[in-house]
mmCIF file of C-alpha atoms and ligand atoms in Angstrom:
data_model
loop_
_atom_site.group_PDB
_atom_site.id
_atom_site.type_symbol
_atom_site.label_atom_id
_atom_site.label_comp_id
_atom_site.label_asym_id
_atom_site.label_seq_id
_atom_site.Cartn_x
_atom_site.Cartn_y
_atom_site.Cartn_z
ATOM 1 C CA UNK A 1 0.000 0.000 0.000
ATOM 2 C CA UNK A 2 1.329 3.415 -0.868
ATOM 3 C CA UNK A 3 2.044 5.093 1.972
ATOM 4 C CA UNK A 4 -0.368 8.956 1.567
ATOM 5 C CA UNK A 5 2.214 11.726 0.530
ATOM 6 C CA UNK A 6 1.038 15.437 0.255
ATOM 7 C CA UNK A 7 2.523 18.949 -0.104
ATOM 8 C CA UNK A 8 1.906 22.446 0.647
ATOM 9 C CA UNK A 9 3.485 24.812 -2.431
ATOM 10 C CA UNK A 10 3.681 28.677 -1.380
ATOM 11 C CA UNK A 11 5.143 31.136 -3.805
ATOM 12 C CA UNK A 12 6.932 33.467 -1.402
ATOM 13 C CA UNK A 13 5.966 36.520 -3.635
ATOM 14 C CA UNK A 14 4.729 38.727 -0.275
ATOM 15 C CA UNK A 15 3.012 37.335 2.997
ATOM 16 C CA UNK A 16 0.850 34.802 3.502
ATOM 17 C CA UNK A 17 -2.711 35.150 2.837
ATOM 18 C CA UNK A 18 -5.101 34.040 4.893
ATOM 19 C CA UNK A 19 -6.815 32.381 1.731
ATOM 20 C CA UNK A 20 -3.863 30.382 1.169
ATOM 21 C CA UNK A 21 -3.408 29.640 4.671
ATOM 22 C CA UNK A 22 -6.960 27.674 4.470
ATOM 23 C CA UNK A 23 -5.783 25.548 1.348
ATOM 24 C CA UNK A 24 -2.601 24.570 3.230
ATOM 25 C CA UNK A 25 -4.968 23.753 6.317
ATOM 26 C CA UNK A 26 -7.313 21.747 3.811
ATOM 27 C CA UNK A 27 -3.783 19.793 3.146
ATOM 28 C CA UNK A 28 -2.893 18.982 6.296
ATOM 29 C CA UNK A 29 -6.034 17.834 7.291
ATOM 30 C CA UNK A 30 -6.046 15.460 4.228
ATOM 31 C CA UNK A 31 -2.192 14.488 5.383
ATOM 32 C CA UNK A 32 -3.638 13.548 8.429
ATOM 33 C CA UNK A 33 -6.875 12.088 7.530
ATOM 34 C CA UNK A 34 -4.663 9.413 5.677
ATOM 35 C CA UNK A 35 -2.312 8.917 7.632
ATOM 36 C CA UNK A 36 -0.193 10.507 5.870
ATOM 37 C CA UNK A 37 3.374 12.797 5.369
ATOM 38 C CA UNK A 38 2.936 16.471 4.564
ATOM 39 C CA UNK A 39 5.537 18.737 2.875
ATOM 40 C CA UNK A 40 6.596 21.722 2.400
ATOM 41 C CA UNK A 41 7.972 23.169 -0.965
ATOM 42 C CA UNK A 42 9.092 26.733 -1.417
ATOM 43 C CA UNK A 43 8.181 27.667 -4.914
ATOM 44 C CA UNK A 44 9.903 30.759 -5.413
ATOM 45 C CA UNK A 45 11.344 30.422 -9.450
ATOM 46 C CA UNK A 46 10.069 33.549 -10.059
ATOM 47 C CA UNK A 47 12.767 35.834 -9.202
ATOM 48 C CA UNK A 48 11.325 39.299 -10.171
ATOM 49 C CA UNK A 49 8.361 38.350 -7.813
ATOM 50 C CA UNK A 50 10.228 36.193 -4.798
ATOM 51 C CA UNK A 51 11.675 37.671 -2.117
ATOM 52 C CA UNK A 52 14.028 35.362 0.465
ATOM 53 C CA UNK A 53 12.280 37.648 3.673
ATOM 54 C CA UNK A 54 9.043 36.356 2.095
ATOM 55 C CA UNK A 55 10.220 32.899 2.616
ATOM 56 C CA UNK A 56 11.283 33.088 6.082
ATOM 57 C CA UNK A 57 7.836 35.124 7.135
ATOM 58 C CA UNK A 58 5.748 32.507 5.335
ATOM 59 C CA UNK A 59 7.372 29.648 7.163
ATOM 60 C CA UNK A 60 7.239 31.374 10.926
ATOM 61 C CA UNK A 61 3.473 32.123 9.276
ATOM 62 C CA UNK A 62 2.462 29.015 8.578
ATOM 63 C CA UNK A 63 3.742 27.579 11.826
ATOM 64 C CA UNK A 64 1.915 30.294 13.656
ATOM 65 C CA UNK A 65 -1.308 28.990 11.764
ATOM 66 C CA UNK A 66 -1.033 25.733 13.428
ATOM 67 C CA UNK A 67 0.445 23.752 9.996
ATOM 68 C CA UNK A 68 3.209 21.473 10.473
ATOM 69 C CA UNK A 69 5.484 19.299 7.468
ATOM 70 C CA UNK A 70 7.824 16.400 8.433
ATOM 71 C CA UNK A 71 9.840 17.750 5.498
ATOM 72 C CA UNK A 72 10.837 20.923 4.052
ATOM 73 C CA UNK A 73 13.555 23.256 3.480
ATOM 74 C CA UNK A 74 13.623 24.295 7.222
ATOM 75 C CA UNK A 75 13.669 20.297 8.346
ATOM 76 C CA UNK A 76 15.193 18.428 5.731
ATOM 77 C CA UNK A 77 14.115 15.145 4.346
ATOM 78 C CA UNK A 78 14.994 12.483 1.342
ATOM 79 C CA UNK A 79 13.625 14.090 -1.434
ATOM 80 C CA UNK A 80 15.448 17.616 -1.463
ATOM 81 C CA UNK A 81 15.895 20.347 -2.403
ATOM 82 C CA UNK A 82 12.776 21.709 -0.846
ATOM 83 C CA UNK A 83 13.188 25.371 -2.275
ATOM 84 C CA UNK A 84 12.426 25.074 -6.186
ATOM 85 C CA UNK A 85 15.580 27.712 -7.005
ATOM 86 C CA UNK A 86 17.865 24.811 -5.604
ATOM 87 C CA UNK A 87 16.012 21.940 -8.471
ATOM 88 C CA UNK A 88 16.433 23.479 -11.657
ATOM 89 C CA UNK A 89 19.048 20.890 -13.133
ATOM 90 C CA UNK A 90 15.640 18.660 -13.471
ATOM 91 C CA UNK A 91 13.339 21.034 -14.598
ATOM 92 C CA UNK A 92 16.014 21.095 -17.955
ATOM 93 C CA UNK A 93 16.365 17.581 -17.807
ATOM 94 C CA UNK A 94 12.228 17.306 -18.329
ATOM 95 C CA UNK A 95 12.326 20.341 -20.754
ATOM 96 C CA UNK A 96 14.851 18.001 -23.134
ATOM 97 C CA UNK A 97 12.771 15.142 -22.708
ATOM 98 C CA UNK A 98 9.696 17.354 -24.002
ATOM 99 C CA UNK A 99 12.031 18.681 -26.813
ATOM 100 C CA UNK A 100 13.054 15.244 -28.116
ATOM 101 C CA UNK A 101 9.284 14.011 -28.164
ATOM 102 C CA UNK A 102 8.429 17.178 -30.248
ATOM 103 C CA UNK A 103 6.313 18.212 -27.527
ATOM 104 C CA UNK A 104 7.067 21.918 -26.834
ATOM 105 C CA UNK A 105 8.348 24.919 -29.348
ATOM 106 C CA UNK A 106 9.821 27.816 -28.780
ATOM 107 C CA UNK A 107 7.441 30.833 -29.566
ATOM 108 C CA UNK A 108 8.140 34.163 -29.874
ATOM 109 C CA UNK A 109 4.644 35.986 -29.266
ATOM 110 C CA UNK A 110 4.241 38.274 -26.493
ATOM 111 C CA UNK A 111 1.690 38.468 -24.503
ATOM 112 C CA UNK A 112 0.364 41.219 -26.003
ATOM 113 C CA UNK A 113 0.138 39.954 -29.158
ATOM 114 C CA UNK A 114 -1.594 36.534 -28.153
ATOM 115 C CA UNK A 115 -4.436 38.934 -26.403
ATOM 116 C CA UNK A 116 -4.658 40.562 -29.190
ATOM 117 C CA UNK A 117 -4.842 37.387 -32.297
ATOM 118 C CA UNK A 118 -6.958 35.011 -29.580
ATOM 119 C CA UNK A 119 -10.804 35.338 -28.509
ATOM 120 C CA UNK A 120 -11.429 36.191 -25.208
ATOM 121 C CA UNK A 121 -10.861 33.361 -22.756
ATOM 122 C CA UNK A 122 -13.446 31.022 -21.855
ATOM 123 C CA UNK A 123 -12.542 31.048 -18.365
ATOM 124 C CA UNK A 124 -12.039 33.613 -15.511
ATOM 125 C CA UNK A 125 -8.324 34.905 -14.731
ATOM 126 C CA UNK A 126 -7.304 32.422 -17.869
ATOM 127 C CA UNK A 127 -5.231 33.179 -20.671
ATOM 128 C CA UNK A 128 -6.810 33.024 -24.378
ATOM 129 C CA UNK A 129 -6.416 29.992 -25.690
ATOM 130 C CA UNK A 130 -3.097 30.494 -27.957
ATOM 131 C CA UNK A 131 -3.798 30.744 -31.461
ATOM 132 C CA UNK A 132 -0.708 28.530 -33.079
ATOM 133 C CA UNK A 133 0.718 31.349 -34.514
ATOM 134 C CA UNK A 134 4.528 29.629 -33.707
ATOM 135 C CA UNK A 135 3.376 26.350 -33.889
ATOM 136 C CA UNK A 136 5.786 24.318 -36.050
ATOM 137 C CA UNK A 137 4.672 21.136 -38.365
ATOM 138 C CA UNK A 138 3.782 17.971 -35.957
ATOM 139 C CA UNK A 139 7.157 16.061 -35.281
ATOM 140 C CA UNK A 140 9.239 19.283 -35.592
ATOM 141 C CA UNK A 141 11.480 18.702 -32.579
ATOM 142 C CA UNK A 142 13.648 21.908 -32.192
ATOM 143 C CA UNK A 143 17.737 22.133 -32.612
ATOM 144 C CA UNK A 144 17.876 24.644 -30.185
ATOM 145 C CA UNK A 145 20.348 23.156 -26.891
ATOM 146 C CA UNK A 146 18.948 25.789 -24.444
ATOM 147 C CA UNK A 147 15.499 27.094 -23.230
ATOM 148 C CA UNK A 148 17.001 30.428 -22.500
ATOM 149 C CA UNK A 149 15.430 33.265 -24.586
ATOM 150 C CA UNK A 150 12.532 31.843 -25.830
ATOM 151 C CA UNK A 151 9.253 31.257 -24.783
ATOM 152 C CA UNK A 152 8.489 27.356 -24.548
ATOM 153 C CA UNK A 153 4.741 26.105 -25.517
ATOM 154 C CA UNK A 154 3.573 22.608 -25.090
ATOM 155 C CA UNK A 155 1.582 21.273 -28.196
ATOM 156 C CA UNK A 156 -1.827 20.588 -26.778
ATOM 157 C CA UNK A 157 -3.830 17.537 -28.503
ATOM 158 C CA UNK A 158 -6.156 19.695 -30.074
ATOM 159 C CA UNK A 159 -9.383 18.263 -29.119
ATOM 160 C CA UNK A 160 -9.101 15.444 -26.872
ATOM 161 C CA UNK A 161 -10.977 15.233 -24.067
ATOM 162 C CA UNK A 162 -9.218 15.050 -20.678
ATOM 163 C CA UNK A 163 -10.602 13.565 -17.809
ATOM 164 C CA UNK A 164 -9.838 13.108 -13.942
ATOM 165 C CA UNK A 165 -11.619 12.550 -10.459
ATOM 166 C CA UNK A 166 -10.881 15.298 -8.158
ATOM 167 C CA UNK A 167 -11.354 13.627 -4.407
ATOM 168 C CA UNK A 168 -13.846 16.358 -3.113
ATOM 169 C CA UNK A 169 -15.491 17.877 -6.431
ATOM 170 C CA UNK A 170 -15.640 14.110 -8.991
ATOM 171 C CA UNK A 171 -15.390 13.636 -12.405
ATOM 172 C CA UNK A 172 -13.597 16.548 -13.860
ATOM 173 C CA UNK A 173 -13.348 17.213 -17.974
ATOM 174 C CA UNK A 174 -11.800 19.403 -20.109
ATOM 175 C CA UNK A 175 -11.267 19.682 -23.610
ATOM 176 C CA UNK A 176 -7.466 20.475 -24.772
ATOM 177 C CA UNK A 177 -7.465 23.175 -27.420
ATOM 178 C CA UNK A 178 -10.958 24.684 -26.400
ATOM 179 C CA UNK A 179 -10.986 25.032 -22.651
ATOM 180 C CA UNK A 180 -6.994 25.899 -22.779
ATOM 181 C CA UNK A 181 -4.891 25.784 -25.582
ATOM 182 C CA UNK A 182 -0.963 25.377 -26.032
ATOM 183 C CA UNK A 183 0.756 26.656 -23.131
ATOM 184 C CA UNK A 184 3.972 27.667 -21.436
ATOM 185 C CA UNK A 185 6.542 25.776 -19.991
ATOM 186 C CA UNK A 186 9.337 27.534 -19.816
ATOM 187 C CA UNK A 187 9.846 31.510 -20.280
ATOM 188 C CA UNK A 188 11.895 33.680 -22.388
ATOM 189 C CA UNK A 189 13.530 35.137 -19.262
ATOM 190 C CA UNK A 190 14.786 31.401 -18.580
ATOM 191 C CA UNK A 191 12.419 30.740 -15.838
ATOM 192 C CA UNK A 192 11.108 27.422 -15.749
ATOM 193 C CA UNK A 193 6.794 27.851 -15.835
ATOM 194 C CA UNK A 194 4.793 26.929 -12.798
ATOM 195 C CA UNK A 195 3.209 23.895 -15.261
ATOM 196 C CA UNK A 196 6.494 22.398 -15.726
ATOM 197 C CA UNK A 197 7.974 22.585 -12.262
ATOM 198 C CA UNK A 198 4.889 21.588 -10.240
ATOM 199 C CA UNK A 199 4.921 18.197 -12.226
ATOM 200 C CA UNK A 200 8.432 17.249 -12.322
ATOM 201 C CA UNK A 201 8.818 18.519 -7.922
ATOM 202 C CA UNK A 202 5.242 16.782 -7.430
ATOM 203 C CA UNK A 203 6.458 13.403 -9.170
ATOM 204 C CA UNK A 204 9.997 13.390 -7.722
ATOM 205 C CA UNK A 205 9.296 13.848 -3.877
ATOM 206 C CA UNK A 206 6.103 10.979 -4.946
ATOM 207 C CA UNK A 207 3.177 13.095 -3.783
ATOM 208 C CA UNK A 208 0.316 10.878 -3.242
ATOM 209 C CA UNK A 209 -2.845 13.886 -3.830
ATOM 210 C CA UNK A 210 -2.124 17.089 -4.574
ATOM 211 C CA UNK A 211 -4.581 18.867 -2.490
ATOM 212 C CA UNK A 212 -4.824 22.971 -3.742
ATOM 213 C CA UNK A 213 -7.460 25.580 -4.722
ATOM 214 C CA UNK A 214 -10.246 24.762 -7.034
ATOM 215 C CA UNK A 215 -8.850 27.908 -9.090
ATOM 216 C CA UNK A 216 -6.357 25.793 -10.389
ATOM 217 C CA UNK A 217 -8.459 23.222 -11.824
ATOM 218 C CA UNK A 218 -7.967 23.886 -15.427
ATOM 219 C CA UNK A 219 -4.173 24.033 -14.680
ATOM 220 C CA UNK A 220 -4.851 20.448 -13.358
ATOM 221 C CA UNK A 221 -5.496 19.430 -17.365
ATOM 222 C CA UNK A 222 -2.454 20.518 -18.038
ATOM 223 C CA UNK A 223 -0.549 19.070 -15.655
ATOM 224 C CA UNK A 224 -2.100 15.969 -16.954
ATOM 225 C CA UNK A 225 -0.658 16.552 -20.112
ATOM 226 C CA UNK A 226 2.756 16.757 -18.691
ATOM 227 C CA UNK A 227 2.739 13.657 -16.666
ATOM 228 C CA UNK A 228 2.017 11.812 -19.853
ATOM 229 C CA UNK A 229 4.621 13.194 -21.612
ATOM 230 C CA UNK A 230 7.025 12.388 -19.244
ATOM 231 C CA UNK A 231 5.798 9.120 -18.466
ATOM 232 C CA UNK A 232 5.397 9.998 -14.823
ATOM 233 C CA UNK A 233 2.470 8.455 -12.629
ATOM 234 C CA UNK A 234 -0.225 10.395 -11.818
ATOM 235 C CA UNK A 235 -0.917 11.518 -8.359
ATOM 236 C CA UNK A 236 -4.685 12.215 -7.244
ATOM 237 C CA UNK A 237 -6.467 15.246 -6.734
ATOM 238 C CA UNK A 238 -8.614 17.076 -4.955
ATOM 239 C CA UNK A 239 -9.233 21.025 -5.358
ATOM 240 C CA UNK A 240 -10.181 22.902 -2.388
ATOM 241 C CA UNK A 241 -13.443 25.412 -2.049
ATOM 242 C CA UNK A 242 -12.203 29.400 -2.164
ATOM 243 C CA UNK A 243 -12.284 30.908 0.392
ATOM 244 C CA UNK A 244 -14.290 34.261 -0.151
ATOM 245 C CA UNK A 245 -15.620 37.649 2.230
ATOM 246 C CA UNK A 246 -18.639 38.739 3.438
ATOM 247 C CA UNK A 247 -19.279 40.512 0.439
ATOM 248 C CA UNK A 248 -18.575 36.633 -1.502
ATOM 249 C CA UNK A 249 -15.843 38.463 -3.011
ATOM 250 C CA UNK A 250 -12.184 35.942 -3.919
ATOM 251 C CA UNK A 251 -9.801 36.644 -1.178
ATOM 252 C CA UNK A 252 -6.915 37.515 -2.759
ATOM 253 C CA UNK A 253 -3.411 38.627 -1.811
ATOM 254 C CA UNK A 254 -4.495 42.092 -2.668
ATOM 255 C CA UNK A 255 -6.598 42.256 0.102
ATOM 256 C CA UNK A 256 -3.084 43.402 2.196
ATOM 257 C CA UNK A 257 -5.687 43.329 5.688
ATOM 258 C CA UNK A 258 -5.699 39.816 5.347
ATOM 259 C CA UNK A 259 -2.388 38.866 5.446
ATOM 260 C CA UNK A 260 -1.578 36.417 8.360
ATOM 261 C CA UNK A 261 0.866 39.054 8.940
ATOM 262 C CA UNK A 262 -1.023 41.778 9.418
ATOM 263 C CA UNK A 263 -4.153 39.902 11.181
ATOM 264 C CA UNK A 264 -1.918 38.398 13.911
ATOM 265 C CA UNK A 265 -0.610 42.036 14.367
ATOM 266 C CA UNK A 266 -4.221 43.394 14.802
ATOM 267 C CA UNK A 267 -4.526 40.373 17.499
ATOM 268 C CA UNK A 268 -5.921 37.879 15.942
ATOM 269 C CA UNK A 269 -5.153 34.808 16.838
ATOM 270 C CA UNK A 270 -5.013 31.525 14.612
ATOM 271 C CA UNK A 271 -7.838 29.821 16.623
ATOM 272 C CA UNK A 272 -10.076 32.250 15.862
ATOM 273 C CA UNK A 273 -9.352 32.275 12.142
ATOM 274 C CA UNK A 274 -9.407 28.800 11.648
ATOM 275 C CA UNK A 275 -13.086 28.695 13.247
ATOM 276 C CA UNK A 276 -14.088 31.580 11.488
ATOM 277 C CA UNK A 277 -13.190 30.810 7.842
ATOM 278 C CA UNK A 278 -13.291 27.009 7.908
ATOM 279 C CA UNK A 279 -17.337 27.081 9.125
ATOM 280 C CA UNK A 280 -18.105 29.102 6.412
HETATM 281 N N1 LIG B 301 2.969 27.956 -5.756
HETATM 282 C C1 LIG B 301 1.641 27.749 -6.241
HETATM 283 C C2 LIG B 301 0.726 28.790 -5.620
HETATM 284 O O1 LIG B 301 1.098 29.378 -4.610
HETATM 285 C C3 LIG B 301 1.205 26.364 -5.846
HETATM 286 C C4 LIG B 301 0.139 25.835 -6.666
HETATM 287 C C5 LIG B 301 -0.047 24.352 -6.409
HETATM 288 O O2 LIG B 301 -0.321 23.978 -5.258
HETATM 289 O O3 LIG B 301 0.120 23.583 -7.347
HETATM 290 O O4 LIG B 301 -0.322 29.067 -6.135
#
């Protein structure tokens, strides 16, 4: 029997949110429920947006929430690096293996221009669905040796249907090509893409469920994509509910008041928030 292996991902881009915070809580609990290992993974490849204080707050944060890991970068454990800057020597090794299939192309659109050549997307805060504009021939497998300076797309099966069970919501399907289309895996600015770094960390440190907000669904599909590619096993799923205010507005990290940071300065204390956002 596989033993239950799950993770909590923060992007240390500013301080913990208090929506986050509930996802992370919604992973331990599933940790524990199956008597399981939770751990912690610093995703900070973004280095306009990640900050090393950011790190440091989120993890005396997170702590201060009441969420504990039995490995992470602060503890240690046999599948390190915990901290996603440390890993990128496998994040090229999968972006080769995606090369050689014929799987990805480099693309030089800008953002601007695939907002302005696709439709309007068919899903909140999604991108359009990329209009193929740099897509090479099938089996075009690219002589380029290094990522750096393009943009990377994955070649989507244009209209297959995709199809997983998420643990709390069920049968999930999308269609590749209509509900997302060709997307990136590594950027121009030689950053591997969140797509491409989830899968390979989730699949090397043999995470069980990936347990993370229902707003990342659709990113889910493409994930799915990835693992095949790679011939990696799939973990399971399940999404968790957003978290929203009174007003049944998203809590987002714009919402600065919310920050863990800022309510545990106002005296709030992580009882009290747990109660109050997990009844509702
Ligand atoms: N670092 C990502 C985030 O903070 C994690 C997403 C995931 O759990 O896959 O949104």
């Amino acid at each position: 029997m596989t033993t239950y292996r799950g993770r909590i991902a923060p992007s240390p881009t500013g301080y913990l949110h208090i929506g986050h915070a509930i996802t992370f809580w919604r992973a331990q609990e599933r940790a524990e429920q199956n008597g399981g290992t939770l751990v912690l993974r610093i995703e900070d490849l973004d280095t306009a947006r990640c900050r090393p204080e950011f790190r440091d707050a989120i993890i005396e944060d997170l702590r201060w929430f009441g969420l504990r890991w039995a490995e992470g970068p602060d503890i240690d454990g046999s599948f390190g690096p915990y901290v996603q800057s440390e890993r990128r020597a496998l994040y090229l090794a999968a972006w080769k293996k995606l090369r050689d299939a014929a799987l990805i192309y480099p693309c030089s659109c800008s953002r601007q221009d695939v907002l302005q050549s696709a439709g309007a997307p068919h899903h909140e805060n999604e991108e359009p669905v990329y209009p193929g504009t740099c897509r090479p021939p099938n089996g075009t497998v690219s002589d380029l040796d290094s990522p750096a300076g393009h943009h990377w797309r994955f070649r989507v099966p244009g209209g297959e249907a995709l199809h997983f069970i998420d643990n709390r919501l069920g049968p999930q399907r999308a269609i590749a090509g209509v509900d997302f289309g060709d997307f990136i895996v590594w950027r121009k600015d030689d950053v591997p893409a969140y797509q491409l770094a989830v899968v390979v960390d989730d699949a090397a440190m043999q995470i069980t469920e990936v347990a993370r907000g229902a707003d990342l669904l659709l990113s889910t599909f493409r994930q799915l994509l990835i693992y095949r590619a790679l011939g990696l096993s799939v973990p399971e799923f399940f999404h968790t509910e957003l978290i929203t205010d009174s007003a049944g507005l998203r809590l987002a990290k714009r919402h600065a008041s919310l920050s863990l940071r800022e309510l545990r300065n106002a005296g709030a204390n992580a009882d009290q928030l747990r109660a109050r956002y997990l009844s509702s």
